[in-house]
Amino acid sequence: MKRRDFGQYCGIARALELVGERWALLIVRDLLVRPRRYTDLQSGLPGIPTNVLSTRLKELEQAGVVERRVAPAPQRGVVYALTPVGQDLEPAVLALGRWGSAQLGEPQPGDHVSVEGVTLNMRAAFQPGQAEGVTASWEIRAHDIVLHAVLTDGKLESGVGPAPEPDLVITAKIDEDALPSFRAIVTAAKSGLVELTGRKKLLDTFLRVFTTPRPA
Amino acid sequence: MKRRDFGQYCGIARALELVGERWALLIVRDLLVRPRRYTDLQSGLPGIPTNVLSTRLKELEQAGVVERRVAPAPQRGVVYALTPVGQDLEPAVLALGRWGSAQLGEPQPGDHVSVEGVTLNMRAAFQPGQAEGVTASWEIRAHDIVLHAVLTDGKLESGVGPAPEPDLVITAKIDEDALPSFRAIVTAAKSGLVELTGRKKLLDTFLRVFTTPRPA
DNA sequence: CTGCATCCACTTTGATACTG
DNA sequence: CAGTATCAAAGTGGATGCAG
């Protein structure tokens, strides 16, 4: 397996050699949220050819970014997860996501949204400066998407699924045929198109702590 | 010109659609340092096929990342520069560069180093926390590479070429046949393999402010 | 079922040559 | 200087096959 390189001794070039190929960073994005199986990745990345997914996983494994685990006793099967090196990609992925979010136009017909995507876009929107000292937890729901954000003294933990004891559950009322993207959720929240269960005042906190800078 | 997209309404996917193709971010890297002409880019990116450079520049222009300027009176010709949107990519490029720098092994035979690469790797190594309140300027030299870093009350300005009135000129003594990468420069500085002109105590400051985390 | 491998049409890349 | 033209090789997307 010969790697095509850029012939530059440079951190950026190296990064692109390791995770710059098509679909690679989207695989990493999904794995940043939680370990996934082959078919999970496949369905979370609509349009990825199966052989490309297979190839990428091998390359990422060889690059030391992804780890292939054969799950043990109970639910056996293969699970892909990020190595510590792979997890170190999070700041870079979030930075890219911030920039990309500002360049998002309207959803194209055929676009999909995954929980992983929404979770990462939420993390990208996180403003540590606005969160200092804040402790609170949210559960966010839209269509069939459920995720949570837990702030503990300004530190963020986030992931898929319900929060254990959410201070506030935000259910965004998004049009049946519209996409439940993070942006759409925030827009809904700003317009009051949400159902709130819990400490309703924490909605403003949420909107302050998770801010997508307006696209120019 | 049909864009292949990822079918996801997600900031990361959007970013990859706009600047995720081969060579694109390296072009952006070079332009983050200074506007360049076609042939400058070509020689700074050894190995890029000319038709690919041409195609990328058109795509990046259409994406609103790069601007094609026909230079006026004196030195006429075409100059490529980043738009404000393109400049907003800097945090993402630096984050990728930080990660990639940690994954750099030894230079491969045939690897090149460009001033643009060194400059960006230096910016990626910048630790704002260590620079608070610091005002100083350095000129860094190695082989035929010359760049500068000017800290004004903790704010960094950096670029190619000599500094106007450098507080310290650091000339790294790097083996004739070794690459003058930023990493090599830092290594040389740590080993005292440098020639210093000016306020020699600022070498330690430099090393503290520009720190590449050790690769694991 | 999951986790791929194989096959094939199509597109992109890389290398080189050439032009206004 | 600033690209276009050409063409072989590699990579991608889509469909299908198949073992555990």
CSV table of C-alpha atoms (C1' of nucleotides) in Angstrom, one decimal:
chain,number,residue,atom,x,y,z
A,1,MET,CA,0.0,0.0,0.0
A,2,LYS,CA,1.9,3.0,-1.2
A,3,ARG,CA,1.0,6.3,0.3
A,4,ARG,CA,0.9,9.2,-2.0
A,5,ASP,CA,2.6,12.0,-0.1
A,6,PHE,CA,3.0,15.7,-0.7
A,7,GLY,CA,6.7,15.8,-0.5
A,8,GLN,CA,6.7,18.4,2.2
A,9,TYR,CA,8.1,18.1,5.7
A,10,CYS,CA,5.2,20.1,7.3
A,11,GLY,CA,2.6,19.4,9.9
A,12,ILE,CA,-0.3,20.4,7.6
A,13,ALA,CA,0.9,18.2,4.8
A,14,ARG,CA,1.4,15.3,7.2
A,15,ALA,CA,-2.1,15.7,8.5
A,16,LEU,CA,-3.5,15.7,5.0
A,17,GLU,CA,-1.6,12.6,4.2
A,18,LEU,CA,-3.0,10.8,7.1
A,19,VAL,CA,-6.6,12.0,7.2
A,20,GLY,CA,-7.0,14.1,4.0
A,21,GLU,CA,-8.5,11.6,1.7
A,22,ARG,CA,-12.1,11.6,0.7
A,23,TRP,CA,-14.5,10.6,3.5
A,24,ALA,CA,-11.7,10.1,6.0
A,25,LEU,CA,-12.5,13.1,8.3
A,26,LEU,CA,-16.2,12.2,8.2
A,27,ILE,CA,-15.4,8.8,9.5
A,28,VAL,CA,-13.3,10.4,12.2
A,29,ARG,CA,-16.2,12.8,12.9
A,30,ASP,CA,-18.6,9.9,13.6
A,31,LEU,CA,-16.0,8.1,15.7
A,32,LEU,CA,-15.4,11.2,17.8
A,33,VAL,CA,-18.9,10.8,19.1
A,34,ARG,CA,-18.8,7.1,19.9
A,35,PRO,CA,-17.3,3.9,18.6
A,36,ARG,CA,-19.2,2.4,15.7
A,37,ARG,CA,-19.5,-0.7,13.8
A,38,TYR,CA,-19.0,-1.1,10.1
A,39,THR,CA,-22.6,-0.9,9.2
A,40,ASP,CA,-23.3,1.9,11.6
A,41,LEU,CA,-20.7,4.0,9.8
A,42,GLN,CA,-22.1,2.9,6.5
A,43,SER,CA,-25.6,4.1,7.4
A,44,GLY,CA,-24.4,7.3,9.0
A,45,LEU,CA,-22.5,8.2,5.9
A,46,PRO,CA,-25.1,7.8,3.2
A,47,GLY,CA,-23.4,7.5,-0.2
A,48,ILE,CA,-20.1,6.1,0.9
A,49,PRO,CA,-19.2,3.1,-1.2
A,50,THR,CA,-18.6,0.0,0.9
A,51,ASN,CA,-15.1,-0.6,-0.6
A,52,VAL,CA,-14.1,3.0,0.1
A,53,LEU,CA,-15.2,2.7,3.7
A,54,SER,CA,-13.3,-0.5,4.0
A,55,THR,CA,-10.2,1.0,2.5
A,56,ARG,CA,-10.4,4.2,4.6
A,57,LEU,CA,-10.7,2.2,7.8
A,58,LYS,CA,-7.6,0.2,7.0
A,59,GLU,CA,-5.7,3.3,6.1
A,60,LEU,CA,-6.8,5.1,9.3
A,61,GLU,CA,-5.9,2.0,11.3
A,62,GLN,CA,-2.5,1.9,9.8
A,63,ALA,CA,-2.1,5.6,10.4
A,64,GLY,CA,-2.7,4.9,14.1
A,65,VAL,CA,-5.9,7.0,14.1
A,66,VAL,CA,-8.5,4.2,14.3
A,67,GLU,CA,-8.5,1.0,16.2
A,68,ARG,CA,-10.3,-2.1,15.2
A,69,ARG,CA,-11.7,-4.0,18.1
A,70,VAL,CA,-13.3,-7.3,18.0
A,71,ALA,CA,-16.0,-6.9,20.6
A,72,PRO,CA,-16.0,-9.6,23.3
A,73,ALA,CA,-18.6,-11.7,24.9
A,74,PRO,CA,-22.1,-10.2,24.8
A,75,GLN,CA,-22.7,-8.4,21.5
A,76,ARG,CA,-19.6,-9.6,19.5
A,77,GLY,CA,-18.7,-8.2,16.2
A,78,VAL,CA,-16.3,-5.6,15.0
A,79,VAL,CA,-16.2,-2.1,16.5
A,80,TYR,CA,-14.1,0.8,15.2
A,81,ALA,CA,-12.9,3.4,17.7
A,82,LEU,CA,-10.4,6.2,17.7
A,83,THR,CA,-7.1,5.8,19.3
A,84,PRO,CA,-5.8,8.6,21.5
A,85,VAL,CA,-4.1,10.0,18.5
A,86,GLY,CA,-7.4,10.0,16.7
A,87,GLN,CA,-9.1,11.7,19.5
A,88,ASP,CA,-6.5,14.4,19.4
A,89,LEU,CA,-8.0,15.3,16.0
A,90,GLU,CA,-11.1,16.8,17.7
A,91,PRO,CA,-9.8,20.4,17.9
A,92,ALA,CA,-9.0,20.3,14.2
A,93,VAL,CA,-12.3,18.8,13.2
A,94,LEU,CA,-14.2,21.3,15.3
A,95,ALA,CA,-12.2,24.2,13.8
A,96,LEU,CA,-13.1,23.0,10.4
A,97,GLY,CA,-16.7,22.5,11.4
A,98,ARG,CA,-16.9,26.0,12.7
A,99,TRP,CA,-15.6,27.4,9.4
A,100,GLY,CA,-17.8,25.1,7.4
A,101,SER,CA,-20.9,25.9,9.4
A,102,ALA,CA,-20.5,29.6,8.5
A,103,GLN,CA,-20.4,28.5,4.8
A,104,LEU,CA,-23.6,26.4,5.0
A,105,GLY,CA,-26.3,27.6,2.8
A,106,GLU,CA,-29.8,26.1,2.7
A,107,PRO,CA,-30.0,22.3,2.9
A,108,GLN,CA,-30.0,20.7,-0.6
A,109,PRO,CA,-32.6,18.2,-1.4
A,110,GLY,CA,-31.2,14.8,-0.6
A,111,ASP,CA,-29.1,16.1,2.3
A,112,HIS,CA,-29.0,14.0,5.4
A,113,VAL,CA,-28.4,14.8,9.0
A,114,SER,CA,-27.0,12.3,11.5
A,115,VAL,CA,-26.8,12.5,15.3
A,116,GLU,CA,-23.1,12.4,15.0
A,117,GLY,CA,-23.1,15.4,12.8
A,118,VAL,CA,-25.4,17.3,15.1
A,119,THR,CA,-23.4,16.5,18.1
A,120,LEU,CA,-20.1,17.6,16.5
A,121,ASN,CA,-21.7,20.8,15.2
A,122,MET,CA,-22.9,21.5,18.7
A,123,ARG,CA,-19.5,20.9,20.1
A,124,ALA,CA,-18.1,23.3,17.4
A,125,ALA,CA,-20.6,25.9,18.5
A,126,PHE,CA,-19.5,25.6,22.1
A,127,GLN,CA,-18.1,28.9,23.5
A,128,PRO,CA,-16.0,28.1,26.5
A,129,GLY,CA,-15.8,31.8,27.4
A,130,GLN,CA,-19.6,31.9,27.8
A,131,ALA,CA,-19.7,28.8,29.8
A,132,GLU,CA,-17.2,29.6,32.6
A,133,GLY,CA,-18.5,28.3,35.9
A,134,VAL,CA,-21.8,27.1,34.5
A,135,THR,CA,-23.2,23.8,35.6
A,136,ALA,CA,-26.3,22.5,33.8
A,137,SER,CA,-27.4,19.7,31.6
A,138,TRP,CA,-29.6,19.6,28.5
A,139,GLU,CA,-31.3,17.0,26.5
A,140,ILE,CA,-32.0,18.0,22.9
A,141,ARG,CA,-34.5,16.4,20.7
A,142,ALA,CA,-35.6,16.9,17.2
A,143,HIS,CA,-37.4,14.3,15.0
A,144,ASP,CA,-35.7,11.0,16.0
A,145,ILE,CA,-32.5,12.7,17.1
A,146,VAL,CA,-31.6,12.7,20.7
A,147,LEU,CA,-28.5,14.1,22.2
A,148,HIS,CA,-27.3,15.7,25.4
A,149,ALA,CA,-24.9,18.3,26.7
A,150,VAL,CA,-23.7,18.3,30.2
A,151,LEU,CA,-21.8,21.3,31.5
A,152,THR,CA,-19.9,20.8,34.8
A,153,ASP,CA,-18.3,24.0,36.0
A,154,GLY,CA,-17.8,25.1,32.4
A,155,LYS,CA,-16.5,21.7,31.1
A,156,LEU,CA,-18.6,20.2,28.4
A,157,GLU,CA,-19.4,16.6,28.0
A,158,SER,CA,-21.7,15.7,25.1
A,159,GLY,CA,-23.0,12.7,23.3
A,160,VAL,CA,-25.8,10.7,21.7
A,161,GLY,CA,-28.9,9.7,23.6
A,162,PRO,CA,-30.7,11.2,26.6
A,163,ALA,CA,-29.1,12.9,29.5
A,164,PRO,CA,-29.3,11.0,32.9
A,165,GLU,CA,-31.1,13.8,34.8
A,166,PRO,CA,-31.4,16.7,32.4
A,167,ASP,CA,-32.1,20.1,33.9
A,168,LEU,CA,-33.9,21.0,30.7
A,169,VAL,CA,-35.3,18.9,27.9
A,170,ILE,CA,-35.5,20.9,24.6
A,171,THR,CA,-37.7,19.4,22.0
A,172,ALA,CA,-37.4,21.4,18.8
A,173,LYS,CA,-40.5,21.6,16.7
A,174,ILE,CA,-39.1,21.2,13.2
A,175,ASP,CA,-41.1,20.8,10.1
A,176,GLU,CA,-41.8,17.2,9.3
A,177,ASP,CA,-40.0,17.4,6.0
A,178,ALA,CA,-37.2,19.7,7.2
A,179,LEU,CA,-33.8,18.5,8.5
A,180,PRO,CA,-33.2,18.4,12.2
A,181,SER,CA,-29.7,20.0,11.9
A,182,PHE,CA,-28.1,21.7,14.8
A,183,ARG,CA,-28.6,25.0,13.0
A,184,ALA,CA,-32.3,24.3,12.6
A,185,ILE,CA,-32.6,23.4,16.2
A,186,VAL,CA,-31.0,26.7,17.3
A,187,THR,CA,-33.2,28.6,14.9
A,188,ALA,CA,-36.3,26.9,16.3
A,189,ALA,CA,-35.1,27.6,19.9
A,190,LYS,CA,-34.6,31.3,19.1
A,191,SER,CA,-38.1,31.5,17.6
A,192,GLY,CA,-39.6,29.8,20.6
A,193,LEU,CA,-40.6,26.8,18.5
A,194,VAL,CA,-39.6,24.4,21.2
A,195,GLU,CA,-41.2,22.4,23.9
A,196,LEU,CA,-39.4,22.7,27.2
A,197,THR,CA,-39.4,20.4,30.1
A,198,GLY,CA,-37.5,21.4,33.2
A,199,ARG,CA,-35.8,24.7,34.1
A,200,LYS,CA,-37.0,26.8,31.2
A,201,LYS,CA,-34.6,29.6,32.0
A,202,LEU,CA,-31.8,27.4,30.9
A,203,LEU,CA,-32.8,27.8,27.3
A,204,ASP,CA,-31.2,31.2,27.2
A,205,THR,CA,-28.1,29.8,28.8
A,206,PHE,CA,-28.0,27.1,26.1
A,207,LEU,CA,-28.3,29.6,23.3
A,208,ARG,CA,-25.6,31.8,24.9
A,209,VAL,CA,-23.2,28.9,25.4
A,210,PHE,CA,-23.7,27.3,22.0
A,211,THR,CA,-23.4,30.0,19.4
A,212,THR,CA,-22.8,29.6,15.7
A,213,PRO,CA,-21.3,32.8,14.4
A,214,ARG,CA,-23.6,34.2,11.7
A,215,PRO,CA,-22.5,33.4,8.2
A,216,ALA,CA,-21.2,36.5,6.4
B,1,MET,CA,-18.7,21.8,-13.1
B,2,LYS,CA,-20.6,19.4,-10.9
B,3,ARG,CA,-19.6,19.4,-7.3
B,4,ARG,CA,-19.4,16.0,-5.7
B,5,ASP,CA,-20.9,16.5,-2.3
B,6,PHE,CA,-21.2,14.3,0.8
B,7,GLY,CA,-25.0,14.6,1.1
B,8,GLN,CA,-24.8,15.8,4.6
B,9,TYR,CA,-26.0,19.1,6.0
B,10,CYS,CA,-23.1,19.5,8.4
B,11,GLY,CA,-20.3,22.1,8.9
B,12,ILE,CA,-17.5,19.6,8.6
B,13,ALA,CA,-18.9,18.0,5.4
B,14,ARG,CA,-19.4,21.5,3.9
B,15,ALA,CA,-15.8,22.4,4.8
B,16,LEU,CA,-14.5,19.3,3.1
B,17,GLU,CA,-16.6,20.0,0.0
B,18,LEU,CA,-15.1,23.4,-0.3
B,19,VAL,CA,-11.4,22.8,0.7
B,20,GLY,CA,-11.2,19.0,1.1
B,21,GLU,CA,-9.8,18.1,-2.3
B,22,ARG,CA,-6.2,17.1,-2.8
B,23,TRP,CA,-3.8,20.0,-2.6
B,24,ALA,CA,-6.5,22.5,-1.7
B,25,LEU,CA,-5.5,23.2,1.9
B,26,LEU,CA,-1.8,23.4,1.0
B,27,ILE,CA,-2.6,26.1,-1.5
B,28,VAL,CA,-4.6,27.8,1.3
B,29,ARG,CA,-1.6,27.3,3.6
B,30,ASP,CA,0.7,29.2,1.3
B,31,LEU,CA,-1.8,32.0,0.7
B,32,LEU,CA,-2.3,32.4,4.4
B,33,VAL,CA,1.3,33.7,4.6
B,34,ARG,CA,1.1,36.0,1.6
B,35,PRO,CA,-0.5,36.4,-1.8
B,36,ARG,CA,1.3,34.5,-4.5
B,37,ARG,CA,1.4,34.2,-8.2
B,38,TYR,CA,0.7,31.1,-10.1
B,39,THR,CA,4.3,30.1,-10.5
B,40,ASP,CA,5.1,30.9,-6.9
B,41,LEU,CA,2.5,28.5,-5.8
B,42,GLN,CA,3.8,25.9,-8.3
B,43,SER,CA,7.4,26.1,-7.0
B,44,GLY,CA,6.2,26.2,-3.4
B,45,LEU,CA,4.2,23.0,-3.9
B,46,PRO,CA,6.7,20.7,-5.6
B,47,GLY,CA,4.9,17.9,-7.2
B,48,ILE,CA,1.6,19.6,-7.9
B,49,PRO,CA,0.6,19.1,-11.5
B,50,THR,CA,0.0,22.3,-13.2
B,51,ASN,CA,-3.5,21.4,-14.3
B,52,VAL,CA,-4.5,20.4,-10.8
B,53,LEU,CA,-3.2,23.8,-9.5
B,54,SER,CA,-5.2,25.5,-12.2
B,55,THR,CA,-8.3,23.5,-11.4
B,56,ARG,CA,-8.0,24.0,-7.6
B,57,LEU,CA,-7.6,27.7,-8.0
B,58,LYS,CA,-10.7,28.0,-10.0
B,59,GLU,CA,-12.6,25.8,-7.5
B,60,LEU,CA,-11.4,27.8,-4.6
B,61,GLU,CA,-12.2,31.0,-6.3
B,62,GLN,CA,-15.7,29.8,-7.0
B,63,ALA,CA,-16.0,28.7,-3.4
B,64,GLY,CA,-15.2,32.2,-2.3
B,65,VAL,CA,-12.0,31.3,-0.6
B,66,VAL,CA,-9.5,32.6,-3.1
B,67,GLU,CA,-9.5,35.8,-5.1
B,68,ARG,CA,-7.8,36.2,-8.4
B,69,ARG,CA,-6.3,39.7,-8.8
B,70,VAL,CA,-4.8,41.1,-11.9
B,71,ALA,CA,-2.0,43.2,-10.4
B,72,PRO,CA,-2.0,46.7,-11.7
B,73,ALA,CA,0.7,49.1,-12.8
B,74,PRO,CA,4.2,48.2,-11.7
B,75,GLN,CA,4.7,44.5,-11.6
B,76,ARG,CA,1.5,43.4,-13.5
B,77,GLY,CA,0.5,39.8,-13.7
B,78,VAL,CA,-1.9,37.6,-11.8
B,79,VAL,CA,-1.9,37.3,-8.1
B,80,TYR,CA,-3.9,34.9,-6.0
B,81,ALA,CA,-4.9,35.9,-2.5
B,82,LEU,CA,-7.3,34.7,0.2
B,83,THR,CA,-10.7,36.4,0.6
B,84,PRO,CA,-11.8,37.2,4.2
B,85,VAL,CA,-13.6,33.9,4.1
B,86,GLY,CA,-10.4,32.2,3.1
B,87,GLN,CA,-8.5,33.9,5.9
B,88,ASP,CA,-11.0,32.6,8.3
B,89,LEU,CA,-9.6,29.1,7.6
B,90,GLU,CA,-6.5,29.9,9.6
B,91,PRO,CA,-7.6,28.5,12.9
B,92,ALA,CA,-8.6,25.3,11.2
B,93,VAL,CA,-5.4,25.0,9.2
B,94,LEU,CA,-3.3,25.7,12.3
B,95,ALA,CA,-5.3,23.1,14.3
B,96,LEU,CA,-4.6,20.5,11.6
B,97,GLY,CA,-1.0,21.6,11.5
B,98,ARG,CA,-0.6,21.1,15.3
B,99,TRP,CA,-2.0,17.6,15.0
B,100,GLY,CA,0.1,16.8,12.0
B,101,SER,CA,3.3,18.2,13.6
B,102,ALA,CA,2.9,15.7,16.4
B,103,GLN,CA,2.7,12.9,13.8
B,104,LEU,CA,5.7,13.9,11.9
B,105,GLY,CA,8.5,11.4,11.8
B,106,GLU,CA,11.8,11.9,10.3
B,107,PRO,CA,12.0,13.7,7.0
B,108,GLN,CA,11.8,11.4,4.1
B,109,PRO,CA,14.3,11.7,1.3
B,110,GLY,CA,12.9,14.0,-1.2
B,111,ASP,CA,10.9,16.0,1.3
B,112,HIS,CA,10.9,19.8,0.8
B,113,VAL,CA,10.4,22.7,3.2
B,114,SER,CA,9.1,26.0,2.1
B,115,VAL,CA,9.1,29.4,4.0
B,116,GLU,CA,5.3,29.2,4.0
B,117,GLY,CA,5.4,25.9,5.6
B,118,VAL,CA,7.8,27.0,8.3
B,119,THR,CA,5.8,30.1,8.9
B,120,LEU,CA,2.6,28.3,9.4
B,121,ASN,CA,4.2,25.6,11.5
B,122,MET,CA,5.6,28.4,13.7
B,123,ARG,CA,2.1,30.0,14.0
B,124,ALA,CA,0.7,26.6,14.9
B,125,ALA,CA,3.3,26.3,17.6
B,126,PHE,CA,2.4,29.6,19.1
B,127,GLN,CA,1.1,29.4,22.7
B,128,PRO,CA,-0.9,32.5,23.4
B,129,GLY,CA,-1.0,31.6,27.1
B,130,GLN,CA,2.8,31.9,27.3
B,131,ALA,CA,2.9,35.1,25.4
B,132,GLU,CA,0.6,37.3,27.5
B,133,GLY,CA,2.0,40.8,27.7
B,134,VAL,CA,5.2,39.9,25.9
B,135,THR,CA,6.5,42.4,23.4
B,136,ALA,CA,9.5,41.3,21.3
B,137,SER,CA,10.5,40.6,17.8
B,138,TRP,CA,12.6,37.9,16.2
B,139,GLU,CA,14.1,37.2,12.9
B,140,ILE,CA,14.7,33.5,12.2
B,141,ARG,CA,17.1,32.3,9.6
B,142,ALA,CA,18.1,28.8,8.4
B,143,HIS,CA,19.7,28.1,5.1
B,144,ASP,CA,18.0,30.4,2.6
B,145,ILE,CA,14.8,30.7,4.7
B,146,VAL,CA,14.1,34.0,6.5
B,147,LEU,CA,11.0,34.8,8.5
B,148,HIS,CA,10.0,36.9,11.4
B,149,ALA,CA,7.8,36.9,14.4
B,150,VAL,CA,6.7,40.1,16.1
B,151,LEU,CA,4.9,39.9,19.4
B,152,THR,CA,3.2,43.1,20.5
B,153,ASP,CA,1.7,42.8,24.0
B,154,GLY,CA,1.1,39.1,23.3
B,155,LYS,CA,-0.3,39.5,19.8
B,156,LEU,CA,1.5,37.7,17.1
B,157,GLU,CA,2.3,39.0,13.7
B,158,SER,CA,4.5,36.8,11.5
B,159,GLY,CA,5.6,36.5,7.9
B,160,VAL,CA,8.3,35.9,5.4
B,161,GLY,CA,11.4,38.0,5.2
B,162,PRO,CA,13.4,39.9,7.8
B,163,ALA,CA,11.9,41.8,10.7
B,164,PRO,CA,12.2,45.6,10.5
B,165,GLU,CA,14.1,46.0,13.8
B,166,PRO,CA,14.5,42.6,15.3
B,167,ASP,CA,15.3,42.4,19.0
B,168,LEU,CA,17.0,39.1,18.2
B,169,VAL,CA,18.2,37.4,15.1
B,170,ILE,CA,18.3,33.6,15.4
B,171,THR,CA,20.4,31.9,12.7
B,172,ALA,CA,20.0,28.2,13.1
B,173,LYS,CA,23.1,26.1,12.2
B,174,ILE,CA,21.5,23.3,10.3
B,175,ASP,CA,23.4,20.6,8.5
B,176,GLU,CA,24.0,21.5,4.9
B,177,ASP,CA,22.0,18.5,3.7
B,178,ALA,CA,19.3,18.6,6.4
B,179,LEU,CA,16.0,20.3,6.0
B,180,PRO,CA,15.5,23.8,7.6
B,181,SER,CA,12.1,22.8,9.0
B,182,PHE,CA,10.6,24.6,12.0
B,183,ARG,CA,11.1,21.6,14.1
B,184,ALA,CA,14.8,21.4,13.1
B,185,ILE,CA,15.1,25.1,13.9
B,186,VAL,CA,13.7,24.6,17.3
B,187,THR,CA,15.8,21.6,17.9
B,188,ALA,CA,18.9,23.5,16.9
B,189,ALA,CA,17.9,26.4,19.2
B,190,LYS,CA,17.5,24.0,22.1
B,191,SER,CA,20.9,22.5,21.5
B,192,GLY,CA,22.5,25.9,21.2
B,193,LEU,CA,23.3,25.4,17.6
B,194,VAL,CA,22.4,28.9,16.7
B,195,GLU,CA,24.1,32.2,16.1
B,196,LEU,CA,22.4,35.0,18.0
B,197,THR,CA,22.5,38.7,17.2
B,198,GLY,CA,20.7,41.0,19.6
B,199,ARG,CA,19.1,40.4,23.0
B,200,LYS,CA,20.3,36.8,23.5
B,201,LYS,CA,18.0,36.3,26.5
B,202,LEU,CA,15.0,36.4,24.1
B,203,LEU,CA,16.0,33.0,22.8
B,204,ASP,CA,14.4,31.3,25.8
B,205,THR,CA,11.3,33.5,25.5
B,206,PHE,CA,11.1,32.4,21.9
B,207,LEU,CA,11.3,28.7,22.8
B,208,ARG,CA,8.7,29.2,25.5
B,209,VAL,CA,6.2,31.0,23.3
B,210,PHE,CA,6.6,28.6,20.4
B,211,THR,CA,6.3,25.1,21.6
B,212,THR,CA,5.5,22.0,19.6
B,213,PRO,CA,4.0,19.5,21.9
B,214,ARG,CA,6.2,16.4,21.9
B,215,PRO,CA,4.9,13.6,19.6
B,216,ALA,CA,3.7,10.7,21.7
C,1,DC,C1',-27.5,-10.3,9.8
C,2,DT,C1',-22.4,-8.1,9.7
C,3,DG,C1',-18.2,-7.2,7.4
C,4,DC,C1',-16.3,-6.9,3.9
C,5,DA,C1',-14.2,-8.4,-1.4
C,6,DT,C1',-14.9,-8.1,-6.4
C,7,DC,C1',-16.1,-6.1,-10.6
C,8,DC,C1',-16.8,-2.3,-13.7
C,9,DA,C1',-17.9,2.4,-15.6
C,10,DC,C1',-16.5,6.8,-14.6
C,11,DT,C1',-13.7,10.6,-12.7
C,12,DT,C1',-9.5,12.6,-10.9
C,13,DT,C1',-4.7,12.8,-10.6
C,14,DG,C1',0.1,13.0,-12.1
C,15,DA,C1',3.4,13.7,-15.6
C,16,DT,C1',4.7,15.9,-19.6
C,17,DA,C1',4.3,18.8,-23.5
C,18,DC,C1',2.8,22.9,-25.5
C,19,DT,C1',0.8,27.9,-26.2
C,20,DG,C1',-0.6,33.1,-25.9
D,1,DC,C1',4.2,34.2,-16.6
D,2,DA,C1',0.0,31.8,-16.6
D,3,DG,C1',-1.9,28.7,-17.9
D,4,DT,C1',-4.3,24.6,-21.6
D,5,DA,C1',-3.9,20.0,-23.9
D,6,DT,C1',-3.1,15.3,-23.7
D,7,DC,C1',-3.0,10.7,-21.9
D,8,DA,C1',-1.9,6.8,-18.7
D,9,DA,C1',-2.6,5.4,-14.0
D,10,DA,C1',-4.9,5.6,-9.9
D,11,DG,C1',-9.0,6.4,-7.3
D,12,DT,C1',-14.2,6.7,-6.7
D,13,DG,C1',-19.1,5.4,-6.9
D,14,DG,C1',-22.4,1.9,-7.5
D,15,DA,C1',-23.9,-2.8,-7.8
D,16,DT,C1',-23.3,-7.2,-6.5
D,17,DG,C1',-21.5,-11.4,-4.2
D,18,DC,C1',-20.4,-14.1,-0.3
D,19,DA,C1',-18.4,-16.1,3.9
D,20,DG,C1',-18.9,-16.3,9.0
